[in-house]
Amino acid sequence: MHVSVRHLFTTLGTTVTIILFHVMTVSALPFDQPRDAALPSPLYPKFPLADGERGAHFDPRGDPAAPICHILSEDDLKKLPGYEQLVKEAKEEHGSGGYHLKTYDKDLPGKAATICVNGPAQVTYDSGTANKKLYCNEVVADAKGELTGTNGTVALMVLQGVQTTAQLTISSAASIGLSNMYQTQVAFPGVADLFDFFTTSVSITNTQTQSSTTTYTDQTTLSLTMSSVEGKTCHAKEVVEQCTIPGTGRVELIVKGDALFEYESPTGEKDDKKAGKHYKWSVAIDKLPPQARTGYIEFRVGLEVTTRGKFKGVCQ
């Protein structure tokens, strides 16, 4: 831990000495991965699939920033702009026989359609944010502690730095993956004279008006020591700056993996006669352009920023 000592100010014979202990923390609401969630970034085996054959297993990645994915429902698959293209490809390759559409098969866990968070959400502040006068005000309060006498001293533990608390409220839910909970990174641009760019993790639910809260802290603990002048009572005054900054953002969801077609009778593949006939075939969703398999969760954000670290010595 880095420790340093500085004299912040001297006024009316009163000296304030500051000892700094730097700490940085990021916290968010706890996130429980849903039981039905598919693990992120699975590797899919190539089709065709023999009856009863098992695909690649969904192994968890050690990357803590990896997006959280869910198994896509059959109804949501049909909502994709590119769904008809998947059906067309299946008919061209495997014929027009009757089939049951699936997004997951317990016997083929590596062949599934998943919906995942695609990268961090970027926050955009409302216009005028650069002017602190629009969103910030200062509050002056007594720092706890008082001293009287010729050689009196008092030591106070105070905080210096910034704490930000962001509340995200869903303004428009994505039409796919409704009610699912996702964990995502949210990126906040820096604001001049307030804080630098930072990212934090938060869990959100794809439901209109649902809210989530996340906190980012970059603060230093200060040991403040004052010595009084003879016959005076001295106080340390703390100046706290409080800001409320509004903004917007969106979380991108993307569908990946495979659509499963389980035919009523065995069928082959047009382009590979040697593949033989099977009941189950898959069509890669990833072949579709991103815009044909993407949805967005839009949100409003209220960012509460508290800045500490300005002190005044007052002796009366």
Tab-separated table of C-alpha atoms in Angstrom, residues 20-268:
chain	number	residue	atom	x	y	z
A	20	LEU	CA	-2.812	9.265	2.180
A	21	PHE	CA	-3.742	5.592	1.843
A	22	HIS	CA	-4.986	4.850	-1.685
A	23	VAL	CA	-7.807	2.360	-2.251
A	24	MET	CA	-9.896	1.574	-5.318
A	25	THR	CA	-12.985	-0.615	-5.380
A	26	VAL	CA	-15.707	-1.548	-7.846
A	27	SER	CA	-18.918	-3.109	-6.652
A	28	ALA	CA	-22.212	-4.148	-8.212
A	29	LEU	CA	-25.326	-6.030	-7.275
A	30	PRO	CA	-24.676	-9.783	-6.977
A	31	PHE	CA	-25.489	-11.793	-10.092
A	32	ASP	CA	-26.749	-15.339	-10.044
A	33	GLN	CA	-26.377	-17.183	-13.322
A	34	PRO	CA	-29.751	-18.692	-14.308
A	35	ARG	CA	-29.908	-22.463	-14.216
A	36	ASP	CA	-30.854	-22.624	-17.891
A	37	ALA	CA	-28.044	-20.334	-19.056
A	38	ALA	CA	-25.708	-21.707	-21.694
A	39	LEU	CA	-22.067	-21.105	-20.954
A	40	PRO	CA	-20.352	-18.474	-23.117
A	41	SER	CA	-18.588	-18.971	-26.405
A	42	PRO	CA	-19.166	-22.701	-26.992
A	43	LEU	CA	-17.334	-24.437	-29.830
A	44	TYR	CA	-19.802	-26.077	-32.144
A	45	PRO	CA	-18.962	-29.326	-33.996
A	46	LYS	CA	-19.569	-29.387	-37.725
A	47	PHE	CA	-22.746	-31.004	-38.958
A	48	PRO	CA	-24.159	-33.506	-39.940
A	49	LEU	CA	-24.972	-35.234	-36.661
A	50	ALA	CA	-25.483	-38.974	-36.474
A	51	ASP	CA	-28.521	-40.114	-34.504
A	52	GLY	CA	-27.596	-40.187	-30.820
A	53	GLU	CA	-24.225	-38.502	-31.459
A	54	ARG	CA	-23.131	-36.037	-28.795
A	55	GLY	CA	-21.771	-32.650	-29.770
A	56	ALA	CA	-19.096	-30.589	-28.056
A	57	HIS	CA	-19.645	-29.987	-24.341
A	58	PHE	CA	-20.302	-26.435	-23.096
A	59	ASP	CA	-17.201	-25.809	-20.987
A	60	PRO	CA	-16.970	-22.624	-18.916
A	61	ARG	CA	-14.260	-20.127	-19.741
A	62	GLY	CA	-12.049	-18.660	-17.045
A	63	ASP	CA	-12.510	-15.174	-18.507
A	64	PRO	CA	-14.520	-13.206	-15.883
A	65	ALA	CA	-15.493	-10.610	-18.496
A	66	ALA	CA	-17.013	-13.191	-20.853
A	67	PRO	CA	-20.646	-12.489	-21.768
A	68	ILE	CA	-23.404	-14.494	-20.149
A	69	CYS	CA	-25.483	-16.480	-22.642
A	70	HIS	CA	-28.896	-18.142	-22.537
A	71	ILE	CA	-30.422	-20.863	-24.651
A	72	LEU	CA	-32.652	-19.143	-27.228
A	73	SER	CA	-36.287	-20.248	-27.311
A	74	GLU	CA	-37.855	-21.585	-30.502
A	75	ASP	CA	-40.303	-18.651	-30.494
A	76	ASP	CA	-37.445	-16.148	-30.290
A	77	LEU	CA	-35.612	-17.915	-33.105
A	78	LYS	CA	-38.672	-17.370	-35.308
A	79	LYS	CA	-38.593	-13.635	-34.473
A	80	LEU	CA	-35.159	-13.152	-36.011
A	81	PRO	CA	-35.136	-11.172	-39.273
A	82	GLY	CA	-32.968	-13.923	-40.760
A	83	TYR	CA	-35.162	-16.848	-39.680
A	84	GLU	CA	-36.684	-17.438	-43.135
A	85	GLN	CA	-33.189	-17.656	-44.583
A	86	LEU	CA	-32.383	-20.495	-42.155
A	87	VAL	CA	-35.523	-22.380	-43.193
A	88	LYS	CA	-34.693	-21.818	-46.857
A	89	GLU	CA	-31.195	-23.246	-46.413
A	90	ALA	CA	-32.536	-26.285	-44.554
A	91	LYS	CA	-34.997	-27.033	-47.376
A	92	GLU	CA	-32.353	-26.595	-50.064
A	93	GLU	CA	-29.911	-28.928	-48.315
A	94	HIS	CA	-32.220	-31.512	-46.744
A	95	GLY	CA	-35.502	-31.388	-48.627
A	96	SER	CA	-38.985	-30.157	-47.769
A	97	GLY	CA	-40.045	-32.966	-45.453
A	98	GLY	CA	-41.817	-32.307	-42.167
A	99	TYR	CA	-39.639	-31.338	-39.214
A	100	HIS	CA	-39.645	-30.063	-35.644
A	101	LEU	CA	-37.608	-26.929	-34.993
A	102	LYS	CA	-35.335	-26.979	-31.929
A	103	THR	CA	-32.812	-24.632	-30.353
A	104	TYR	CA	-31.487	-27.203	-27.874
A	105	ASP	CA	-31.371	-30.978	-27.689
A	106	LYS	CA	-30.298	-32.667	-24.447
A	107	ASP	CA	-28.551	-35.348	-26.478
A	108	LEU	CA	-26.656	-32.712	-28.489
A	109	PRO	CA	-25.629	-30.027	-25.960
A	110	GLY	CA	-22.970	-28.633	-28.281
A	111	LYS	CA	-25.552	-27.914	-30.958
A	112	ALA	CA	-27.643	-25.078	-29.592
A	113	ALA	CA	-28.851	-21.589	-30.407
A	114	THR	CA	-27.734	-19.085	-27.771
A	115	ILE	CA	-28.351	-15.403	-27.119
A	116	CYS	CA	-25.423	-13.506	-25.606
A	117	VAL	CA	-24.329	-10.040	-24.573
A	118	ASN	CA	-22.116	-8.729	-27.367
A	119	GLY	CA	-19.492	-6.414	-25.893
A	120	PRO	CA	-19.734	-3.672	-23.241
A	121	ALA	CA	-22.605	-1.192	-23.194
A	122	GLN	CA	-21.494	2.361	-24.009
A	123	VAL	CA	-23.073	5.210	-22.012
A	124	THR	CA	-23.738	8.564	-23.706
A	125	TYR	CA	-24.352	11.529	-21.411
A	126	ASP	CA	-27.126	14.010	-22.135
A	127	SER	CA	-26.076	17.260	-23.822
A	128	GLY	CA	-24.529	19.865	-21.531
A	129	THR	CA	-22.874	17.382	-19.202
A	130	ALA	CA	-19.473	18.987	-19.807
A	131	ASN	CA	-20.658	22.050	-17.862
A	132	LYS	CA	-20.509	21.055	-14.187
A	133	LYS	CA	-22.629	24.064	-13.216
A	134	LEU	CA	-25.668	22.331	-14.729
A	135	TYR	CA	-25.370	19.170	-12.654
A	136	CYS	CA	-23.189	19.843	-9.607
A	137	ASN	CA	-23.342	21.708	-6.332
A	138	GLU	CA	-21.063	21.995	-3.310
A	139	VAL	CA	-21.992	21.263	0.294
A	140	VAL	CA	-19.801	22.445	3.201
A	141	ALA	CA	-19.945	20.401	6.407
A	142	ASP	CA	-17.912	19.995	9.575
A	143	ALA	CA	-15.356	17.218	9.469
A	144	LYS	CA	-15.790	15.331	12.738
A	145	GLY	CA	-13.380	16.501	15.451
A	146	GLU	CA	-12.668	19.655	17.458
A	147	LEU	CA	-9.709	20.939	19.477
A	148	THR	CA	-9.079	23.730	21.990
A	149	GLY	CA	-5.896	24.942	23.762
A	150	THR	CA	-2.302	25.852	23.237
A	151	ASN	CA	-0.919	22.542	22.071
A	152	GLY	CA	-4.126	20.690	21.259
A	153	THR	CA	-4.217	18.335	18.289
A	154	VAL	CA	-6.886	16.205	16.661
A	155	ALA	CA	-6.537	13.442	14.066
A	156	LEU	CA	-9.372	12.710	11.644
A	157	MET	CA	-9.780	9.887	9.119
A	158	VAL	CA	-11.485	11.319	6.041
A	159	LEU	CA	-11.936	10.335	2.394
A	160	GLN	CA	-10.564	12.004	-0.723
A	161	GLY	CA	-11.622	11.010	-4.223
A	162	VAL	CA	-14.710	10.070	-6.211
A	163	GLN	CA	-17.581	7.642	-5.676
A	164	THR	CA	-20.075	7.078	-8.475
A	165	THR	CA	-23.376	5.237	-8.169
A	166	ALA	CA	-25.240	4.493	-11.391
A	167	GLN	CA	-28.867	3.412	-11.621
A	168	LEU	CA	-29.823	1.824	-14.929
A	169	THR	CA	-33.523	1.634	-15.824
A	170	ILE	CA	-34.662	-0.316	-18.887
A	171	SER	CA	-36.482	2.046	-21.259
A	172	SER	CA	-36.915	-0.432	-24.119
A	173	ALA	CA	-36.569	-4.206	-23.774
A	174	ALA	CA	-35.248	-6.351	-26.621
A	175	SER	CA	-37.957	-8.401	-28.335
A	176	ILE	CA	-35.812	-11.541	-28.020
A	177	GLY	CA	-34.650	-13.000	-24.716
A	178	LEU	CA	-37.403	-11.260	-22.742
A	179	SER	CA	-37.149	-11.522	-18.937
A	180	ASN	CA	-33.665	-13.044	-19.148
A	181	MET	CA	-31.003	-11.677	-16.793
A	182	TYR	CA	-27.614	-10.815	-18.252
A	183	GLN	CA	-24.316	-9.706	-16.804
A	184	THR	CA	-22.611	-6.996	-18.828
A	185	GLN	CA	-19.826	-4.463	-18.670
A	186	VAL	CA	-20.928	-0.811	-18.819
A	187	ALA	CA	-18.452	1.844	-20.011
A	188	PHE	CA	-18.769	5.398	-18.659
A	189	PRO	CA	-16.858	8.179	-20.491
A	190	GLY	CA	-14.814	10.495	-18.297
A	191	VAL	CA	-16.132	13.937	-17.368
A	192	ALA	CA	-13.674	16.840	-17.162
A	193	ASP	CA	-12.695	17.798	-13.604
A	194	LEU	CA	-14.800	14.959	-12.156
A	195	PHE	CA	-13.572	11.476	-13.079
A	196	ASP	CA	-11.788	9.500	-15.789
A	197	PHE	CA	-13.257	6.840	-18.077
A	198	PHE	CA	-14.189	3.656	-16.206
A	199	THR	CA	-16.057	0.391	-16.712
A	200	THR	CA	-18.035	-1.613	-14.203
A	201	SER	CA	-20.024	-4.847	-14.226
A	202	VAL	CA	-23.772	-4.954	-13.649
A	203	SER	CA	-26.572	-7.504	-14.005
A	204	ILE	CA	-29.651	-6.368	-15.902
A	205	THR	CA	-33.007	-7.957	-16.684
A	206	ASN	CA	-34.514	-7.647	-20.161
A	207	THR	CA	-37.833	-6.311	-18.870
A	208	GLN	CA	-39.310	-2.841	-19.325
A	209	THR	CA	-38.770	-0.467	-16.331
A	210	GLN	CA	-36.500	-2.935	-14.481
A	211	SER	CA	-33.646	-1.185	-12.640
A	212	SER	CA	-30.113	-2.164	-11.624
A	213	THR	CA	-27.509	-0.341	-9.549
A	214	THR	CA	-23.718	-0.396	-9.717
A	215	THR	CA	-21.061	1.539	-7.774
A	216	TYR	CA	-17.525	2.561	-8.728
A	217	THR	CA	-15.185	4.001	-6.079
A	218	ASP	CA	-11.750	5.594	-6.481
A	219	GLN	CA	-10.975	7.135	-3.103
A	220	THR	CA	-8.054	7.779	-0.780
A	221	THR	CA	-8.221	7.567	3.006
A	222	LEU	CA	-6.656	10.642	4.615
A	223	SER	CA	-5.328	11.029	8.132
A	224	LEU	CA	-5.842	14.735	8.829
A	225	THR	CA	-4.043	16.248	11.837
A	226	MET	CA	-4.695	19.828	13.043
A	227	SER	CA	-2.854	21.875	15.664
A	228	SER	CA	-4.669	24.836	17.219
A	229	VAL	CA	-3.546	28.364	17.986
A	230	GLU	CA	-3.613	29.589	21.574
A	231	GLY	CA	-7.060	30.430	22.873
A	232	LYS	CA	-8.825	29.366	19.673
A	233	THR	CA	-11.247	26.548	18.902
A	234	CYS	CA	-10.476	25.048	15.487
A	235	HIS	CA	-12.640	23.029	13.128
A	236	ALA	CA	-11.931	21.252	9.839
A	237	LYS	CA	-14.489	22.062	7.174
A	238	GLU	CA	-15.037	19.580	4.337
A	239	VAL	CA	-16.282	20.689	0.917
A	240	VAL	CA	-18.249	17.893	-0.812
A	241	GLU	CA	-19.199	18.210	-4.484
A	242	GLN	CA	-22.364	16.339	-5.484
A	243	CYS	CA	-23.363	15.824	-9.117
A	244	THR	CA	-26.267	14.071	-10.848
A	245	ILE	CA	-25.511	13.248	-14.492
A	246	PRO	CA	-28.187	11.753	-16.803
A	247	GLY	CA	-27.471	9.620	-19.847
A	248	THR	CA	-28.506	6.698	-22.038
A	249	GLY	CA	-27.019	3.424	-23.218
A	250	ARG	CA	-27.857	0.095	-24.772
A	251	VAL	CA	-26.829	-3.523	-24.425
A	252	GLU	CA	-26.409	-5.454	-27.658
A	253	LEU	CA	-27.642	-9.053	-27.719
A	254	ILE	CA	-26.588	-11.375	-30.514
A	255	VAL	CA	-27.803	-14.865	-31.421
A	256	LYS	CA	-25.192	-17.473	-32.371
A	257	GLY	CA	-24.855	-21.217	-32.718
A	258	ASP	CA	-27.170	-23.557	-34.618
A	259	ALA	CA	-30.823	-24.049	-35.455
A	260	LEU	CA	-31.744	-27.752	-35.182
A	261	PHE	CA	-34.111	-29.409	-37.636
A	262	GLU	CA	-35.412	-32.806	-36.498
A	263	TYR	CA	-37.092	-34.425	-39.518
A	264	GLU	CA	-39.974	-36.869	-39.374
A	265	SER	CA	-38.025	-39.287	-41.590
A	266	PRO	CA	-34.295	-39.653	-42.322
A	267	THR	CA	-32.969	-37.303	-44.975
A	268	GLY	CA	-29.617	-36.614	-46.591
